Amino acid sequence: MDESIDRTLDAVGPRLKQLRQRRDITLYDLSEETGISTSTLSRLEAGLRRPTLEQLLPLARAYGATLDELVDAPPTGDPRINLRPIRANDGRTILPLTRRAGGIQAYKFILPRGRDDAKPDLRTHEGYDWAFVLNGNLRLVLGEHDLILKPGEAAEFDTRIPHWFGATSSGPVEFLTLIGKQGERAHLRTSPTQRNDGHL
């Protein structure tokens, strides 16, 4: 499994460079769009640095590609769905749930048991995020706020605010995210509210 992951990550650099050249944009323009420094982007394309999930997500949005298309991970699971889960070095797993390029992208994250004293590595990038907890407790650090979300709870925020997701010592956590470029928010339908005159 580790060798397969290594091969997948090693192949990301050339693919990133090809996608950027196909869009005919500079590293500077891509840096402005994703919030990733030009030096980091250059090292990623040259294969001198392996991408993190936090870097792949804004790059996938910038290129209008799904995350599984970006890393070209081998297909696993139900062939009718053909999800391509990606496992990071820190033990987290991410499963892309949408196929279409562009627009709002959906992912399922599975994070291993964490430490309550873990120091968050806050990140920022262009976009808007909606997260919904399925199982376990999700720690969300959002700017100056340090929150614990329980199953059934959700958070919605502008990703230009420094943020970080993590599990707690209570165990692993599974959550869904909907991520869209700036201005694309999750539209929630609520039950009708009663007006002052008694009509709905």
JSON list of C-alpha atoms in Angstrom, two decimals:
[
{"chain": "A", "resi": 1, "resn": "MET", "atom": "CA", "xyz": [0.00, 0.00, 0.00]},
{"chain": "A", "resi": 2, "resn": "ASP", "atom": "CA", "xyz": [2.78, 2.46, 0.95]},
{"chain": "A", "resi": 3, "resn": "GLU", "atom": "CA", "xyz": [4.62, 1.83, -2.34]},
{"chain": "A", "resi": 4, "resn": "SER", "atom": "CA", "xyz": [1.42, 2.47, -4.28]},
{"chain": "A", "resi": 5, "resn": "ILE", "atom": "CA", "xyz": [0.88, 5.75, -2.40]},
{"chain": "A", "resi": 6, "resn": "ASP", "atom": "CA", "xyz": [4.50, 6.76, -3.03]},
{"chain": "A", "resi": 7, "resn": "ARG", "atom": "CA", "xyz": [4.15, 6.13, -6.77]},
{"chain": "A", "resi": 8, "resn": "THR", "atom": "CA", "xyz": [0.89, 8.08, -6.88]},
{"chain": "A", "resi": 9, "resn": "LEU", "atom": "CA", "xyz": [2.35, 11.10, -5.07]},
{"chain": "A", "resi": 10, "resn": "ASP", "atom": "CA", "xyz": [5.55, 11.04, -7.15]},
{"chain": "A", "resi": 11, "resn": "ALA", "atom": "CA", "xyz": [3.46, 11.29, -10.33]},
{"chain": "A", "resi": 12, "resn": "VAL", "atom": "CA", "xyz": [1.52, 14.36, -9.18]},
{"chain": "A", "resi": 13, "resn": "GLY", "atom": "CA", "xyz": [4.27, 16.90, -9.98]},
{"chain": "A", "resi": 14, "resn": "PRO", "atom": "CA", "xyz": [4.41, 16.38, -13.77]},
{"chain": "A", "resi": 15, "resn": "ARG", "atom": "CA", "xyz": [0.61, 16.30, -13.90]},
{"chain": "A", "resi": 16, "resn": "LEU", "atom": "CA", "xyz": [0.37, 19.63, -12.05]},
{"chain": "A", "resi": 17, "resn": "LYS", "atom": "CA", "xyz": [2.82, 21.24, -14.47]},
{"chain": "A", "resi": 18, "resn": "GLN", "atom": "CA", "xyz": [0.94, 19.87, -17.47]},
{"chain": "A", "resi": 19, "resn": "LEU", "atom": "CA", "xyz": [-2.37, 21.21, -16.16]},
{"chain": "A", "resi": 20, "resn": "ARG", "atom": "CA", "xyz": [-0.89, 24.66, -15.51]},
{"chain": "A", "resi": 21, "resn": "GLN", "atom": "CA", "xyz": [0.66, 24.83, -18.97]},
{"chain": "A", "resi": 22, "resn": "ARG", "atom": "CA", "xyz": [-2.62, 23.70, -20.50]},
{"chain": "A", "resi": 23, "resn": "ARG", "atom": "CA", "xyz": [-4.32, 26.64, -18.79]},
{"chain": "A", "resi": 24, "resn": "ASP", "atom": "CA", "xyz": [-1.48, 28.88, -19.94]},
{"chain": "A", "resi": 25, "resn": "ILE", "atom": "CA", "xyz": [-1.03, 30.59, -16.56]},
{"chain": "A", "resi": 26, "resn": "THR", "atom": "CA", "xyz": [2.10, 31.49, -14.63]},
{"chain": "A", "resi": 27, "resn": "LEU", "atom": "CA", "xyz": [3.14, 30.20, -11.23]},
{"chain": "A", "resi": 28, "resn": "TYR", "atom": "CA", "xyz": [2.46, 33.70, -9.91]},
{"chain": "A", "resi": 29, "resn": "ASP", "atom": "CA", "xyz": [-1.13, 33.65, -11.22]},
{"chain": "A", "resi": 30, "resn": "LEU", "atom": "CA", "xyz": [-1.69, 30.19, -9.78]},
{"chain": "A", "resi": 31, "resn": "SER", "atom": "CA", "xyz": [-0.26, 31.33, -6.46]},
{"chain": "A", "resi": 32, "resn": "GLU", "atom": "CA", "xyz": [-2.71, 34.25, -6.36]},
{"chain": "A", "resi": 33, "resn": "GLU", "atom": "CA", "xyz": [-5.60, 31.90, -7.12]},
{"chain": "A", "resi": 34, "resn": "THR", "atom": "CA", "xyz": [-4.73, 29.15, -4.64]},
{"chain": "A", "resi": 35, "resn": "GLY", "atom": "CA", "xyz": [-2.89, 30.94, -1.84]},
{"chain": "A", "resi": 36, "resn": "ILE", "atom": "CA", "xyz": [0.10, 28.59, -2.26]},
{"chain": "A", "resi": 37, "resn": "SER", "atom": "CA", "xyz": [3.49, 30.31, -2.62]},
{"chain": "A", "resi": 38, "resn": "THR", "atom": "CA", "xyz": [5.21, 30.28, -6.02]},
{"chain": "A", "resi": 39, "resn": "SER", "atom": "CA", "xyz": [8.26, 28.55, -4.54]},
{"chain": "A", "resi": 40, "resn": "THR", "atom": "CA", "xyz": [6.08, 25.75, -3.13]},
{"chain": "A", "resi": 41, "resn": "LEU", "atom": "CA", "xyz": [4.23, 25.38, -6.45]},
{"chain": "A", "resi": 42, "resn": "SER", "atom": "CA", "xyz": [7.53, 25.18, -8.31]},
{"chain": "A", "resi": 43, "resn": "ARG", "atom": "CA", "xyz": [8.84, 22.49, -5.95]},
{"chain": "A", "resi": 44, "resn": "LEU", "atom": "CA", "xyz": [5.60, 20.52, -6.27]},
{"chain": "A", "resi": 45, "resn": "GLU", "atom": "CA", "xyz": [5.78, 20.57, -10.07]},
{"chain": "A", "resi": 46, "resn": "ALA", "atom": "CA", "xyz": [9.44, 19.55, -10.03]},
{"chain": "A", "resi": 47, "resn": "GLY", "atom": "CA", "xyz": [8.72, 16.63, -7.71]},
{"chain": "A", "resi": 48, "resn": "LEU", "atom": "CA", "xyz": [10.95, 18.10, -5.02]},
{"chain": "A", "resi": 49, "resn": "ARG", "atom": "CA", "xyz": [8.05, 18.25, -2.59]},
{"chain": "A", "resi": 50, "resn": "ARG", "atom": "CA", "xyz": [5.08, 15.97, -2.09]},
{"chain": "A", "resi": 51, "resn": "PRO", "atom": "CA", "xyz": [1.67, 17.65, -2.01]},
{"chain": "A", "resi": 52, "resn": "THR", "atom": "CA", "xyz": [-0.50, 17.68, 1.09]},
{"chain": "A", "resi": 53, "resn": "LEU", "atom": "CA", "xyz": [-4.27, 17.38, 0.97]},
{"chain": "A", "resi": 54, "resn": "GLU", "atom": "CA", "xyz": [-4.51, 21.05, 1.96]},
{"chain": "A", "resi": 55, "resn": "GLN", "atom": "CA", "xyz": [-2.53, 21.92, -1.19]},
{"chain": "A", "resi": 56, "resn": "LEU", "atom": "CA", "xyz": [-4.30, 19.49, -3.52]},
{"chain": "A", "resi": 57, "resn": "LEU", "atom": "CA", "xyz": [-7.79, 20.80, -2.73]},
{"chain": "A", "resi": 58, "resn": "PRO", "atom": "CA", "xyz": [-7.25, 24.40, -3.94]},
{"chain": "A", "resi": 59, "resn": "LEU", "atom": "CA", "xyz": [-5.23, 23.11, -6.92]},
{"chain": "A", "resi": 60, "resn": "ALA", "atom": "CA", "xyz": [-8.07, 20.78, -7.93]},
{"chain": "A", "resi": 61, "resn": "ARG", "atom": "CA", "xyz": [-10.50, 23.72, -7.78]},
{"chain": "A", "resi": 62, "resn": "ALA", "atom": "CA", "xyz": [-8.15, 25.97, -9.77]},
{"chain": "A", "resi": 63, "resn": "TYR", "atom": "CA", "xyz": [-7.83, 23.38, -12.53]},
{"chain": "A", "resi": 64, "resn": "GLY", "atom": "CA", "xyz": [-11.51, 22.44, -12.54]},
{"chain": "A", "resi": 65, "resn": "ALA", "atom": "CA", "xyz": [-10.65, 18.82, -11.75]},
{"chain": "A", "resi": 66, "resn": "THR", "atom": "CA", "xyz": [-11.74, 16.38, -9.10]},
{"chain": "A", "resi": 67, "resn": "LEU", "atom": "CA", "xyz": [-9.14, 15.31, -6.57]},
{"chain": "A", "resi": 68, "resn": "ASP", "atom": "CA", "xyz": [-9.01, 11.73, -7.86]},
{"chain": "A", "resi": 69, "resn": "GLU", "atom": "CA", "xyz": [-8.36, 13.04, -11.38]},
{"chain": "A", "resi": 70, "resn": "LEU", "atom": "CA", "xyz": [-5.56, 15.23, -10.06]},
{"chain": "A", "resi": 71, "resn": "VAL", "atom": "CA", "xyz": [-3.66, 12.43, -8.34]},
{"chain": "A", "resi": 72, "resn": "ASP", "atom": "CA", "xyz": [-4.86, 9.61, -10.63]},
{"chain": "A", "resi": 73, "resn": "ALA", "atom": "CA", "xyz": [-5.03, 7.17, -7.71]},
{"chain": "A", "resi": 74, "resn": "PRO", "atom": "CA", "xyz": [-5.87, 3.53, -8.55]},
{"chain": "A", "resi": 75, "resn": "PRO", "atom": "CA", "xyz": [-9.59, 2.73, -8.43]},
{"chain": "A", "resi": 76, "resn": "THR", "atom": "CA", "xyz": [-10.83, 0.80, -5.40]},
{"chain": "A", "resi": 77, "resn": "GLY", "atom": "CA", "xyz": [-14.13, -0.13, -3.81]},
{"chain": "A", "resi": 78, "resn": "ASP", "atom": "CA", "xyz": [-17.43, -0.67, -5.59]},
{"chain": "A", "resi": 79, "resn": "PRO", "atom": "CA", "xyz": [-16.75, -0.52, -9.36]},
{"chain": "A", "resi": 80, "resn": "ARG", "atom": "CA", "xyz": [-20.19, 1.04, -9.91]},
{"chain": "A", "resi": 81, "resn": "ILE", "atom": "CA", "xyz": [-19.04, 4.02, -7.86]},
{"chain": "A", "resi": 82, "resn": "ASN", "atom": "CA", "xyz": [-15.31, 3.78, -8.58]},
{"chain": "A", "resi": 83, "resn": "LEU", "atom": "CA", "xyz": [-14.24, 6.01, -5.71]},
{"chain": "A", "resi": 84, "resn": "ARG", "atom": "CA", "xyz": [-10.51, 6.58, -5.46]},
{"chain": "A", "resi": 85, "resn": "PRO", "atom": "CA", "xyz": [-9.60, 7.03, -1.80]},
{"chain": "A", "resi": 86, "resn": "ILE", "atom": "CA", "xyz": [-6.32, 8.73, -1.03]},
{"chain": "A", "resi": 87, "resn": "ARG", "atom": "CA", "xyz": [-4.46, 8.10, 2.19]},
{"chain": "A", "resi": 88, "resn": "ALA", "atom": "CA", "xyz": [-2.08, 10.74, 3.54]},
{"chain": "A", "resi": 89, "resn": "ASN", "atom": "CA", "xyz": [1.07, 10.10, 5.55]},
{"chain": "A", "resi": 90, "resn": "ASP", "atom": "CA", "xyz": [-0.64, 11.28, 8.75]},
{"chain": "A", "resi": 91, "resn": "GLY", "atom": "CA", "xyz": [-3.25, 8.50, 8.44]},
{"chain": "A", "resi": 92, "resn": "ARG", "atom": "CA", "xyz": [-6.16, 10.53, 7.12]},
{"chain": "A", "resi": 93, "resn": "THR", "atom": "CA", "xyz": [-8.18, 9.26, 4.17]},
{"chain": "A", "resi": 94, "resn": "ILE", "atom": "CA", "xyz": [-10.12, 11.36, 1.70]},
{"chain": "A", "resi": 95, "resn": "LEU", "atom": "CA", "xyz": [-12.74, 10.07, -0.72]},
{"chain": "A", "resi": 96, "resn": "PRO", "atom": "CA", "xyz": [-13.95, 12.29, -3.57]},
{"chain": "A", "resi": 97, "resn": "LEU", "atom": "CA", "xyz": [-17.71, 12.00, -3.99]},
{"chain": "A", "resi": 98, "resn": "THR", "atom": "CA", "xyz": [-18.24, 14.11, -7.11]},
{"chain": "A", "resi": 99, "resn": "ARG", "atom": "CA", "xyz": [-17.16, 13.50, -10.68]},
{"chain": "A", "resi": 100, "resn": "ARG", "atom": "CA", "xyz": [-17.89, 16.75, -12.50]},
{"chain": "A", "resi": 101, "resn": "ALA", "atom": "CA", "xyz": [-15.12, 19.31, -12.84]},
{"chain": "A", "resi": 102, "resn": "GLY", "atom": "CA", "xyz": [-15.71, 22.78, -11.45]},
{"chain": "A", "resi": 103, "resn": "GLY", "atom": "CA", "xyz": [-18.51, 23.92, -9.21]},
{"chain": "A", "resi": 104, "resn": "ILE", "atom": "CA", "xyz": [-18.97, 22.60, -5.71]},
{"chain": "A", "resi": 105, "resn": "GLN", "atom": "CA", "xyz": [-16.92, 19.48, -4.91]},
{"chain": "A", "resi": 106, "resn": "ALA", "atom": "CA", "xyz": [-17.92, 16.91, -2.27]},
{"chain": "A", "resi": 107, "resn": "TYR", "atom": "CA", "xyz": [-15.49, 14.83, -0.22]},
{"chain": "A", "resi": 108, "resn": "LYS", "atom": "CA", "xyz": [-15.60, 12.44, 2.70]},
{"chain": "A", "resi": 109, "resn": "PHE", "atom": "CA", "xyz": [-12.77, 12.70, 5.22]},
{"chain": "A", "resi": 110, "resn": "ILE", "atom": "CA", "xyz": [-11.78, 10.00, 7.69]},
{"chain": "A", "resi": 111, "resn": "LEU", "atom": "CA", "xyz": [-9.32, 11.15, 10.36]},
{"chain": "A", "resi": 112, "resn": "PRO", "atom": "CA", "xyz": [-7.61, 8.77, 12.82]},
{"chain": "A", "resi": 113, "resn": "ARG", "atom": "CA", "xyz": [-7.76, 9.32, 16.57]},
{"chain": "A", "resi": 114, "resn": "GLY", "atom": "CA", "xyz": [-6.05, 12.59, 17.43]},
{"chain": "A", "resi": 115, "resn": "ARG", "atom": "CA", "xyz": [-4.53, 14.30, 20.45]},
{"chain": "A", "resi": 116, "resn": "ASP", "atom": "CA", "xyz": [-6.39, 16.98, 22.33]},
{"chain": "A", "resi": 117, "resn": "ASP", "atom": "CA", "xyz": [-3.17, 18.99, 22.69]},
{"chain": "A", "resi": 118, "resn": "ALA", "atom": "CA", "xyz": [-2.39, 18.82, 18.94]},
{"chain": "A", "resi": 119, "resn": "LYS", "atom": "CA", "xyz": [-1.13, 22.15, 17.62]},
{"chain": "A", "resi": 120, "resn": "PRO", "atom": "CA", "xyz": [-3.27, 23.19, 14.63]},
{"chain": "A", "resi": 121, "resn": "ASP", "atom": "CA", "xyz": [-1.54, 23.99, 11.35]},
{"chain": "A", "resi": 122, "resn": "LEU", "atom": "CA", "xyz": [-3.91, 26.72, 10.15]},
{"chain": "A", "resi": 123, "resn": "ARG", "atom": "CA", "xyz": [-4.34, 27.12, 6.38]},
{"chain": "A", "resi": 124, "resn": "THR", "atom": "CA", "xyz": [-6.13, 29.59, 4.12]},
{"chain": "A", "resi": 125, "resn": "HIS", "atom": "CA", "xyz": [-7.23, 29.48, 0.48]},
{"chain": "A", "resi": 126, "resn": "GLU", "atom": "CA", "xyz": [-9.90, 30.87, -1.79]},
{"chain": "A", "resi": 127, "resn": "GLY", "atom": "CA", "xyz": [-13.30, 29.26, -1.47]},
{"chain": "A", "resi": 128, "resn": "TYR", "atom": "CA", "xyz": [-16.17, 28.35, 0.82]},
{"chain": "A", "resi": 129, "resn": "ASP", "atom": "CA", "xyz": [-16.49, 25.18, 2.90]},
{"chain": "A", "resi": 130, "resn": "TRP", "atom": "CA", "xyz": [-19.43, 23.36, 4.46]},
{"chain": "A", "resi": 131, "resn": "ALA", "atom": "CA", "xyz": [-18.62, 20.45, 6.79]},
{"chain": "A", "resi": 132, "resn": "PHE", "atom": "CA", "xyz": [-21.03, 17.89, 8.28]},
{"chain": "A", "resi": 133, "resn": "VAL", "atom": "CA", "xyz": [-19.96, 15.36, 10.94]},
{"chain": "A", "resi": 134, "resn": "LEU", "atom": "CA", "xyz": [-21.06, 11.75, 10.40]},
{"chain": "A", "resi": 135, "resn": "ASN", "atom": "CA", "xyz": [-19.28, 9.93, 13.24]},
{"chain": "A", "resi": 136, "resn": "GLY", "atom": "CA", "xyz": [-16.95, 10.94, 16.06]},
{"chain": "A", "resi": 137, "resn": "ASN", "atom": "CA", "xyz": [-16.01, 14.39, 17.27]},
{"chain": "A", "resi": 138, "resn": "LEU", "atom": "CA", "xyz": [-14.47, 16.87, 14.84]},
{"chain": "A", "resi": 139, "resn": "ARG", "atom": "CA", "xyz": [-12.22, 19.61, 16.14]},
{"chain": "A", "resi": 140, "resn": "LEU", "atom": "CA", "xyz": [-12.47, 22.71, 13.97]},
{"chain": "A", "resi": 141, "resn": "VAL", "atom": "CA", "xyz": [-10.15, 25.62, 14.62]},
{"chain": "A", "resi": 142, "resn": "LEU", "atom": "CA", "xyz": [-11.52, 28.62, 12.75]},
{"chain": "A", "resi": 143, "resn": "GLY", "atom": "CA", "xyz": [-9.64, 31.86, 13.29]},
{"chain": "A", "resi": 144, "resn": "GLU", "atom": "CA", "xyz": [-9.76, 32.51, 17.04]},
{"chain": "A", "resi": 145, "resn": "HIS", "atom": "CA", "xyz": [-12.45, 29.87, 17.63]},
{"chain": "A", "resi": 146, "resn": "ASP", "atom": "CA", "xyz": [-11.67, 26.30, 18.74]},
{"chain": "A", "resi": 147, "resn": "LEU", "atom": "CA", "xyz": [-14.82, 24.20, 18.26]},
{"chain": "A", "resi": 148, "resn": "ILE", "atom": "CA", "xyz": [-15.85, 20.58, 18.78]},
{"chain": "A", "resi": 149, "resn": "LEU", "atom": "CA", "xyz": [-18.54, 19.41, 16.33]},
{"chain": "A", "resi": 150, "resn": "LYS", "atom": "CA", "xyz": [-20.51, 16.26, 17.16]},
{"chain": "A", "resi": 151, "resn": "PRO", "atom": "CA", "xyz": [-22.37, 13.88, 14.81]},
{"chain": "A", "resi": 152, "resn": "GLY", "atom": "CA", "xyz": [-25.18, 15.70, 13.02]},
{"chain": "A", "resi": 153, "resn": "GLU", "atom": "CA", "xyz": [-23.59, 19.14, 13.50]},
{"chain": "A", "resi": 154, "resn": "ALA", "atom": "CA", "xyz": [-22.31, 21.28, 10.64]},
{"chain": "A", "resi": 155, "resn": "ALA", "atom": "CA", "xyz": [-20.13, 24.33, 10.05]},
{"chain": "A", "resi": 156, "resn": "GLU", "atom": "CA", "xyz": [-20.05, 26.71, 7.09]},
{"chain": "A", "resi": 157, "resn": "PHE", "atom": "CA", "xyz": [-17.23, 29.22, 6.58]},
{"chain": "A", "resi": 158, "resn": "ASP", "atom": "CA", "xyz": [-15.12, 31.27, 4.20]},
{"chain": "A", "resi": 159, "resn": "THR", "atom": "CA", "xyz": [-11.84, 29.40, 3.67]},
{"chain": "A", "resi": 160, "resn": "ARG", "atom": "CA", "xyz": [-9.89, 32.66, 3.60]},
{"chain": "A", "resi": 161, "resn": "ILE", "atom": "CA", "xyz": [-10.27, 32.50, 7.39]},
{"chain": "A", "resi": 162, "resn": "PRO", "atom": "CA", "xyz": [-7.36, 30.46, 8.84]},
{"chain": "A", "resi": 163, "resn": "HIS", "atom": "CA", "xyz": [-8.73, 27.00, 9.62]},
{"chain": "A", "resi": 164, "resn": "TRP", "atom": "CA", "xyz": [-7.81, 23.43, 10.57]},
{"chain": "A", "resi": 165, "resn": "PHE", "atom": "CA", "xyz": [-9.68, 20.12, 10.99]},
{"chain": "A", "resi": 166, "resn": "GLY", "atom": "CA", "xyz": [-8.63, 17.39, 13.41]},
{"chain": "A", "resi": 167, "resn": "ALA", "atom": "CA", "xyz": [-9.87, 14.41, 15.41]},
{"chain": "A", "resi": 168, "resn": "THR", "atom": "CA", "xyz": [-9.85, 14.28, 19.21]},
{"chain": "A", "resi": 169, "resn": "SER", "atom": "CA", "xyz": [-8.59, 11.69, 21.68]},
{"chain": "A", "resi": 170, "resn": "SER", "atom": "CA", "xyz": [-12.12, 10.25, 21.81]},
{"chain": "A", "resi": 171, "resn": "GLY", "atom": "CA", "xyz": [-11.48, 8.42, 18.53]},
{"chain": "A", "resi": 172, "resn": "PRO", "atom": "CA", "xyz": [-11.58, 8.70, 14.73]},
{"chain": "A", "resi": 173, "resn": "VAL", "atom": "CA", "xyz": [-13.94, 11.09, 12.99]},
{"chain": "A", "resi": 174, "resn": "GLU", "atom": "CA", "xyz": [-15.76, 10.93, 9.66]},
{"chain": "A", "resi": 175, "resn": "PHE", "atom": "CA", "xyz": [-17.17, 14.05, 8.03]},
{"chain": "A", "resi": 176, "resn": "LEU", "atom": "CA", "xyz": [-18.39, 15.33, 4.70]},
{"chain": "A", "resi": 177, "resn": "THR", "atom": "CA", "xyz": [-17.30, 18.57, 3.08]},
{"chain": "A", "resi": 178, "resn": "LEU", "atom": "CA", "xyz": [-18.74, 20.63, 0.25]},
{"chain": "A", "resi": 179, "resn": "ILE", "atom": "CA", "xyz": [-16.09, 22.97, -1.10]},
{"chain": "A", "resi": 180, "resn": "GLY", "atom": "CA", "xyz": [-16.72, 25.66, -3.68]},
{"chain": "A", "resi": 181, "resn": "LYS", "atom": "CA", "xyz": [-14.84, 28.59, -5.06]},
{"chain": "A", "resi": 182, "resn": "GLN", "atom": "CA", "xyz": [-15.55, 31.97, -3.51]},
{"chain": "A", "resi": 183, "resn": "GLY", "atom": "CA", "xyz": [-19.20, 32.92, -3.81]},
{"chain": "A", "resi": 184, "resn": "GLU", "atom": "CA", "xyz": [-20.46, 29.34, -4.13]},
{"chain": "A", "resi": 185, "resn": "ARG", "atom": "CA", "xyz": [-22.14, 28.47, -0.85]},
{"chain": "A", "resi": 186, "resn": "ALA", "atom": "CA", "xyz": [-24.16, 25.45, 0.17]},
{"chain": "A", "resi": 187, "resn": "HIS", "atom": "CA", "xyz": [-27.83, 26.37, -0.21]},
{"chain": "A", "resi": 188, "resn": "LEU", "atom": "CA", "xyz": [-29.86, 24.97, 2.67]},
{"chain": "A", "resi": 189, "resn": "ARG", "atom": "CA", "xyz": [-33.64, 24.62, 2.52]},
{"chain": "A", "resi": 190, "resn": "THR", "atom": "CA", "xyz": [-35.43, 25.07, 5.82]},
{"chain": "A", "resi": 191, "resn": "SER", "atom": "CA", "xyz": [-39.00, 24.54, 6.87]},
{"chain": "A", "resi": 192, "resn": "PRO", "atom": "CA", "xyz": [-41.37, 27.49, 6.33]},
{"chain": "A", "resi": 193, "resn": "THR", "atom": "CA", "xyz": [-41.54, 29.97, 9.16]},
{"chain": "A", "resi": 194, "resn": "GLN", "atom": "CA", "xyz": [-44.72, 31.49, 10.45]},
{"chain": "A", "resi": 195, "resn": "ARG", "atom": "CA", "xyz": [-45.36, 35.14, 9.68]},
{"chain": "A", "resi": 196, "resn": "ASN", "atom": "CA", "xyz": [-46.67, 37.58, 12.25]},
{"chain": "A", "resi": 197, "resn": "ASP", "atom": "CA", "xyz": [-50.14, 37.45, 10.66]},
{"chain": "A", "resi": 198, "resn": "GLY", "atom": "CA", "xyz": [-50.37, 33.70, 11.30]},
{"chain": "A", "resi": 199, "resn": "HIS", "atom": "CA", "xyz": [-49.77, 32.68, 7.67]},
{"chain": "A", "resi": 200, "resn": "LEU", "atom": "CA", "xyz": [-46.83, 30.55, 6.55]}
]
